[in-house]
Amino acid sequence: MERRKTRPVFKGKVQVGGGAPVSVQSMTKTHTEDVEATVRQIHELEALGCDIIRVAVPTMEAAKAIGPIKKQIALPLVADIHFDHHLALESIAQGADCVRLNPGNLRRRAEVEAVVRAAKDADISVRVGVNSGSIRRRGRQQGAEEPDLAQLMTDAAVEYAGLIESLGLRHIVLSLKASDVPTTIAAYRAAAKRCDYPLHLGVTAAGPIESATIKSAIGIGGLLAEGIGDTIRVSLTGPPHEEVRLGHEILQALELEPGGPHIISCPTCGRCQIDLVSLVAEVKRKMPNVEVPLTVAVMGCVVNGPGEAAQADVGIAGGKGFGFVFRGGTKLRKVPEEELADELIREIESILRKR
Ligand code: SF4
């Protein structure tokens, strides 16, 4: 898929836009003032593949914690600012790599100018982060049509970014997050037509893990499939490591990053005569932890199974108390059910040795 051309912007050492790989972000869920807990969570997220971390800065104490946190982490750190520009100034002084400003609640020109001046001096970037909840629908005449929320969000983001750029700072990333998927998609599509700023994708307040997975897969994944988006954050009510895991799963599903072995398994039906659910769980558990793309099929029976298994790099298709192992389109051998998972893993390891 052809990706939208954007200007490169740096968050610390990580390039966003300008053709860089799509990065995965998350946000800590600790109190930023608790340096030890925040650093611990950032290290955990980094180990899982988080590329950029954001921390909330609701107080001056949180802003002052950024310095000690930065000394103990390698990831670029974004300070999340609302309402009070002094928090942005202190975060920049403490070494933040980027500040996120919300046009909905940080509007006074003199304050924006002060933050932009400090960001320019520190040579860091700004994310203009619009949330649907902080956009005010102003000036509606009685009887007039409800203004389009996506359009209002886009206008707010692009105009605010224009102000920042007119003050001499070009390193700007935009986000336009709504809590519903159609508005989010419409806002990002409109912004993509109007500027070359890299876009940080996300659906805000997406809910607990089940609904956040679906909303993010459609919202973030749909935009990425159109070539829109340079960095992503899945937001969910749950542990932040799930945000990072889902972010990478979205990128892997779109083949925007290689990922590791990918299991395709059938839903099972009345023809299935092996315990496929346990078999898939066992294969998943024993799968080598490598970043080599490999399609592994685990199919319940010989009706569709061999076809799918044969199209995968390696696979198994169940029978009654036994199954067949396939590799590269060739049926290799018949194996008792209880040995199928281990036989499959053996084939995978043999493929990995040759790659
Ligand atoms: S592969 Fe066989 S068991 Fe699995 S869904 Fe298809 S027909 Fe049913």
Coordinates of C-alpha atoms and ligand atoms in Angstrom, one line a residue:
M1 CA 0.0 0.0 0.0
E2 CA 1.2 3.5 -0.8
R3 CA 1.7 5.6 2.3
R4 CA 0.8 9.3 2.4
K5 CA 3.9 11.5 2.1
T6 CA 4.6 13.4 5.3
R7 CA 7.4 15.5 6.7
P8 CA 9.9 13.7 9.1
V9 CA 9.5 14.7 12.7
F10 CA 11.7 13.4 15.5
K11 CA 10.6 12.4 19.0
G12 CA 14.0 11.9 20.5
K13 CA 15.8 9.4 18.3
V14 CA 12.6 8.0 16.8
Q15 CA 11.6 9.4 13.4
V16 CA 7.8 9.8 12.9
G17 CA 6.7 10.3 9.3
G18 CA 8.9 11.0 6.3
G19 CA 8.7 7.3 5.3
A20 CA 9.8 6.0 8.7
P21 CA 8.2 2.7 9.9
V22 CA 5.0 3.2 11.8
S23 CA 5.9 3.4 15.5
V24 CA 3.9 2.1 18.4
Q25 CA 3.2 4.3 21.4
S26 CA 1.6 3.9 24.8
M27 CA 1.0 6.0 27.8
T28 CA 2.0 5.1 31.4
K29 CA -0.9 4.5 33.8
T30 CA 1.1 5.3 36.9
H31 CA 1.2 8.6 38.7
T32 CA 4.0 10.4 36.9
E33 CA 5.1 11.9 40.3
D34 CA 6.0 8.3 41.3
V35 CA 9.2 8.1 39.5
E36 CA 10.1 4.5 40.5
A37 CA 6.8 3.0 39.4
T38 CA 6.7 5.1 36.2
V39 CA 10.2 4.1 35.2
R40 CA 9.4 0.4 35.9
Q41 CA 6.3 0.5 33.7
I42 CA 8.3 2.3 30.9
H43 CA 10.9 -0.5 31.0
E44 CA 8.2 -3.1 30.8
L45 CA 6.6 -1.4 27.8
E46 CA 10.0 -0.9 26.1
A47 CA 10.7 -4.7 26.4
L48 CA 7.4 -5.4 24.6
G49 CA 8.2 -3.1 21.7
C50 CA 6.9 0.3 22.7
D51 CA 8.7 2.9 20.6
I52 CA 7.6 6.1 22.2
I53 CA 6.1 6.7 25.7
R54 CA 3.8 9.4 26.9
V55 CA 3.3 10.5 30.5
A56 CA 0.5 12.6 32.0
V57 CA 1.6 15.9 33.5
P58 CA -1.3 17.1 35.6
T59 CA 0.8 18.8 38.2
M60 CA 4.1 20.7 38.6
E61 CA 5.4 17.8 40.6
A62 CA 4.7 15.5 37.7
A63 CA 6.6 17.9 35.3
K64 CA 9.5 18.0 37.7
A65 CA 9.6 14.1 37.8
I66 CA 10.3 14.1 34.0
G67 CA 14.0 14.8 34.6
P68 CA 14.6 11.9 36.9
I69 CA 12.5 9.6 34.7
K70 CA 14.4 10.6 31.6
K71 CA 17.7 9.7 33.2
Q72 CA 16.6 6.1 33.7
I73 CA 14.9 5.4 30.3
A74 CA 15.9 5.1 26.7
L75 CA 12.5 5.7 25.1
P76 CA 11.6 9.1 23.8
L77 CA 9.2 10.7 26.3
V78 CA 6.1 12.8 25.4
A79 CA 4.7 15.1 28.1
D80 CA 0.9 15.2 28.0
I81 CA -0.2 18.8 28.8
H82 CA -3.7 20.2 29.3
F83 CA -4.8 23.6 30.5
D84 CA -1.6 25.0 32.0
H85 CA 1.3 26.0 29.8
H86 CA 3.6 26.3 32.8
L87 CA 3.5 22.5 32.9
A88 CA 4.7 22.4 29.3
L89 CA 7.5 24.8 30.0
E90 CA 8.7 22.8 33.0
S91 CA 8.4 19.5 31.1
I92 CA 10.6 20.9 28.4
A93 CA 13.1 22.2 30.9
Q94 CA 13.2 18.7 32.4
G95 CA 14.1 17.2 29.1
A96 CA 10.8 15.9 27.5
D97 CA 11.3 15.0 23.8
C98 CA 7.9 16.2 22.8
V99 CA 5.0 18.0 24.3
R100 CA 1.4 17.2 23.5
L101 CA -0.8 20.3 23.5
N102 CA -4.6 20.3 23.3
P103 CA -6.0 23.1 21.2
G104 CA -9.3 22.7 23.1
N105 CA -7.9 23.8 26.4
L106 CA -4.6 25.7 25.8
R107 CA -5.6 28.5 23.6
R108 CA -4.1 31.8 24.7
R109 CA -1.7 33.0 22.0
A110 CA 0.9 34.4 24.4
E111 CA 1.0 31.0 26.2
V112 CA 1.3 29.0 23.0
E113 CA 4.0 31.3 21.9
A114 CA 6.0 30.8 25.1
V115 CA 5.8 27.0 24.8
V116 CA 6.7 27.0 21.1
R117 CA 9.7 29.2 21.9
A118 CA 10.9 26.8 24.6
A119 CA 10.3 23.8 22.3
K120 CA 12.3 25.5 19.5
D121 CA 15.2 26.3 21.8
A122 CA 15.2 22.7 23.1
D123 CA 14.9 21.4 19.5
I124 CA 12.0 19.2 20.3
S125 CA 8.6 18.5 18.6
V126 CA 5.0 19.3 19.5
R127 CA 2.0 17.1 19.0
V128 CA -1.2 18.9 18.4
G129 CA -3.6 16.5 20.1
V130 CA -7.3 17.2 19.4
N131 CA -9.9 15.1 21.3
S132 CA -13.5 15.2 20.2
G133 CA -14.5 15.8 23.9
S134 CA -12.6 19.1 24.1
I135 CA -13.9 20.6 20.9
R136 CA -16.5 23.3 21.5
R137 CA -19.3 23.6 19.0
R138 CA -19.6 27.3 19.0
G139 CA -21.8 29.9 17.3
R140 CA -24.6 27.6 16.2
Q141 CA -27.6 29.7 15.1
Q142 CA -31.0 28.5 16.1
G143 CA -32.3 26.1 13.4
A144 CA -28.9 25.8 11.8
E145 CA -27.5 22.4 11.0
E146 CA -25.3 20.7 13.6
P147 CA -21.7 21.4 12.7
D148 CA -19.8 18.4 11.6
L149 CA -17.6 17.2 14.5
A150 CA -14.9 15.7 12.3
Q151 CA -14.6 19.0 10.4
L152 CA -14.4 21.0 13.6
M153 CA -11.7 18.7 14.9
T154 CA -9.7 19.0 11.7
D155 CA -10.1 22.8 11.6
A156 CA -8.9 23.0 15.2
A157 CA -5.9 20.8 14.6
V158 CA -4.8 22.3 11.3
E159 CA -5.3 25.9 12.5
Y160 CA -3.4 25.4 15.7
A161 CA -0.5 23.6 13.9
G162 CA -0.5 26.6 11.5
L163 CA -0.1 29.0 14.4
I164 CA 2.8 26.9 15.8
E165 CA 4.5 26.8 12.4
S166 CA 4.0 30.5 11.9
L167 CA 6.0 30.9 15.1
G168 CA 8.9 29.0 13.5
L169 CA 8.5 25.4 14.7
R170 CA 8.1 22.8 11.9
H171 CA 8.3 19.6 13.9
I172 CA 4.6 19.0 14.4
V173 CA 2.5 15.8 14.6
L174 CA -1.3 15.9 14.6
S175 CA -3.8 13.6 16.3
L176 CA -7.6 13.8 15.9
K177 CA -9.1 11.3 18.2
A178 CA -12.8 10.8 18.7
S179 CA -14.4 8.1 20.8
D180 CA -16.4 6.8 17.8
V181 CA -14.8 5.2 14.8
P182 CA -16.6 7.0 12.0
T183 CA -15.7 10.5 13.3
T184 CA -12.1 9.4 14.0
I185 CA -11.7 8.1 10.4
A186 CA -13.4 11.2 8.9
A187 CA -11.3 13.6 10.9
Y188 CA -8.0 11.9 9.9
R189 CA -9.0 11.6 6.3
A190 CA -9.8 15.3 6.2
A191 CA -6.5 16.3 7.9
A192 CA -4.5 14.0 5.6
K193 CA -5.8 16.1 2.6
R194 CA -4.9 19.4 4.2
C195 CA -1.4 19.1 5.4
D196 CA 1.8 17.1 5.4
Y197 CA 2.2 16.7 9.1
P198 CA 2.7 13.1 10.3
L199 CA -0.4 11.7 11.9
H200 CA -0.6 10.0 15.3
L201 CA -3.6 7.6 15.0
G202 CA -5.9 6.5 17.8
V203 CA -9.5 6.1 18.9
T204 CA -9.9 7.8 22.3
A205 CA -11.7 6.3 25.2
A206 CA -12.1 3.1 23.2
G207 CA -13.3 1.2 26.3
P208 CA -12.2 -2.2 27.8
I209 CA -10.0 -4.5 25.8
E210 CA -12.7 -6.2 23.8
S211 CA -14.3 -3.1 22.3
A212 CA -11.0 -1.2 22.1
T213 CA -9.6 -4.1 20.1
I214 CA -12.4 -3.8 17.6
K215 CA -12.5 0.0 17.5
S216 CA -8.8 0.3 17.1
A217 CA -8.5 -2.5 14.5
I218 CA -11.1 -0.7 12.4
G219 CA -10.2 2.9 13.1
I220 CA -6.4 2.7 13.2
G221 CA -6.2 -0.3 10.9
G222 CA -8.6 1.1 8.4
L223 CA -6.7 4.4 8.1
L224 CA -3.4 2.6 7.9
A225 CA -4.8 0.4 5.1
E226 CA -5.5 3.7 3.2
G227 CA -1.9 4.7 3.7
I228 CA -2.8 7.3 6.4
G229 CA -0.9 7.3 9.7
D230 CA 2.7 7.4 10.9
T231 CA 2.5 6.4 14.6
I232 CA -0.2 4.7 16.6
R233 CA -1.6 4.3 20.0
V234 CA -4.2 1.9 21.0
S235 CA -6.0 3.3 24.1
L236 CA -7.9 0.9 26.3
T237 CA -9.2 0.6 29.8
G238 CA -6.7 -2.1 30.9
P239 CA -3.0 -2.7 31.3
P240 CA -0.7 -0.7 29.0
H241 CA 1.1 -3.8 27.7
E242 CA -2.1 -4.7 26.0
E243 CA -2.0 -1.4 24.1
V244 CA 1.5 -2.2 22.8
R245 CA 0.6 -5.8 21.9
L246 CA -2.5 -4.7 20.0
G247 CA -0.6 -2.0 18.3
H248 CA 1.9 -4.5 16.9
E249 CA -0.8 -6.9 16.0
I250 CA -2.5 -4.2 13.9
L251 CA 0.7 -3.4 12.1
Q252 CA 1.5 -7.1 11.5
A253 CA -2.0 -7.8 10.2
L254 CA -1.4 -5.1 7.6
E255 CA 2.1 -6.4 6.9
L256 CA 3.5 -3.0 8.0
E257 CA 6.0 -4.9 10.2
P258 CA 7.3 -8.4 9.9
G259 CA 6.2 -9.9 13.1
G260 CA 6.8 -13.5 14.0
P261 CA 5.0 -16.7 13.1
H262 CA 1.4 -16.1 12.3
I263 CA -1.1 -18.9 13.2
I264 CA -4.2 -19.4 11.0
S265 CA -6.6 -21.9 12.5
C266 CA -10.1 -23.0 11.5
P267 CA -13.2 -22.2 13.6
T268 CA -13.9 -26.0 13.8
C269 CA -17.3 -27.5 13.0
G270 CA -19.1 -30.8 13.1
R271 CA -16.4 -32.4 10.9
C272 CA -13.6 -31.8 13.4
Q273 CA -12.5 -35.0 15.3
I274 CA -9.5 -33.7 17.2
D275 CA -9.3 -31.3 20.1
L276 CA -8.3 -28.3 18.0
V277 CA -8.8 -25.7 20.7
S278 CA -6.2 -27.4 22.9
L279 CA -3.9 -28.1 19.9
V280 CA -3.9 -24.4 18.9
A281 CA -3.2 -23.3 22.5
E282 CA -0.3 -25.8 22.7
V283 CA 1.2 -24.7 19.3
K284 CA 0.9 -21.1 20.4
R285 CA 2.6 -21.8 23.7
K286 CA 5.5 -23.7 22.2
M287 CA 6.0 -21.4 19.2
P288 CA 9.6 -20.1 19.0
N289 CA 9.8 -16.4 19.9
V290 CA 11.3 -15.1 16.7
E291 CA 10.6 -12.1 14.4
V292 CA 10.6 -14.3 11.3
P293 CA 7.4 -14.1 9.2
L294 CA 5.9 -17.6 8.9
T295 CA 2.4 -18.7 8.3
V296 CA 1.4 -21.7 10.4
A297 CA -1.9 -23.4 9.7
V298 CA -3.7 -25.6 12.3
M299 CA -6.8 -27.1 10.7
G300 CA -9.4 -29.4 12.1
C301 CA -10.1 -31.8 9.3
V302 CA -9.2 -33.1 5.8
V303 CA -12.1 -31.2 4.0
N304 CA -10.5 -27.7 3.9
G305 CA -7.6 -28.4 6.2
P306 CA -5.1 -29.8 3.7
G307 CA -5.7 -26.9 1.3
E308 CA -5.1 -24.3 3.9
A309 CA -2.3 -26.2 5.5
A310 CA -0.6 -26.6 2.1
Q311 CA -0.8 -22.9 1.3
A312 CA 0.9 -22.0 4.6
D313 CA 4.6 -22.4 5.1
V314 CA 3.9 -25.2 7.5
G315 CA 0.7 -26.7 8.9
I316 CA -1.3 -29.6 10.2
A317 CA -4.7 -31.0 9.3
G318 CA -6.5 -33.2 11.7
G319 CA -8.1 -36.6 11.2
K320 CA -9.6 -39.0 13.7
G321 CA -7.0 -39.4 16.4
F322 CA -4.2 -38.4 14.0
G323 CA -3.3 -35.6 11.6
F324 CA -1.1 -34.8 8.7
V325 CA 1.9 -32.5 8.7
F326 CA 2.4 -30.2 5.6
R327 CA 5.3 -28.1 4.6
G328 CA 5.6 -25.8 1.6
G329 CA 2.5 -27.5 -0.1
T330 CA 3.7 -31.0 0.5
K331 CA 2.1 -33.6 2.8
L332 CA 5.0 -34.9 4.9
R333 CA 3.7 -37.5 7.3
K334 CA 0.8 -38.9 9.3
V335 CA 1.2 -38.3 13.1
P336 CA -0.8 -39.4 16.2
E337 CA -2.9 -36.5 17.6
E338 CA -0.9 -36.2 20.8
E339 CA 2.3 -35.7 18.9
L340 CA 1.0 -33.2 16.3
A341 CA 2.0 -30.0 18.1
D342 CA 5.5 -31.2 18.8
E343 CA 5.9 -32.4 15.2
L344 CA 4.7 -29.0 13.9
I345 CA 7.1 -27.1 16.1
R346 CA 10.0 -29.4 14.9
E347 CA 9.2 -28.4 11.3
I348 CA 9.0 -24.8 12.2
E349 CA 12.5 -25.0 13.9
S350 CA 13.9 -26.7 10.9
I351 CA 12.5 -23.9 8.6
L352 CA 14.0 -21.3 11.0
R353 CA 17.4 -22.9 10.9
K354 CA 17.5 -22.6 7.1
R355 CA 16.4 -18.9 7.0
Ligands
SF4_1 S1 -11.2 -27.3 8.4 FE1 -12.6 -28.9 8.7 S2 -13.1 -28.9 10.9 FE2 -12.2 -26.9 10.4 S3 -13.9 -25.6 9.9 FE3 -13.2 -26.4 8.0 S4 -14.5 -28.2 7.6 FE4 -14.7 -27.7 9.8

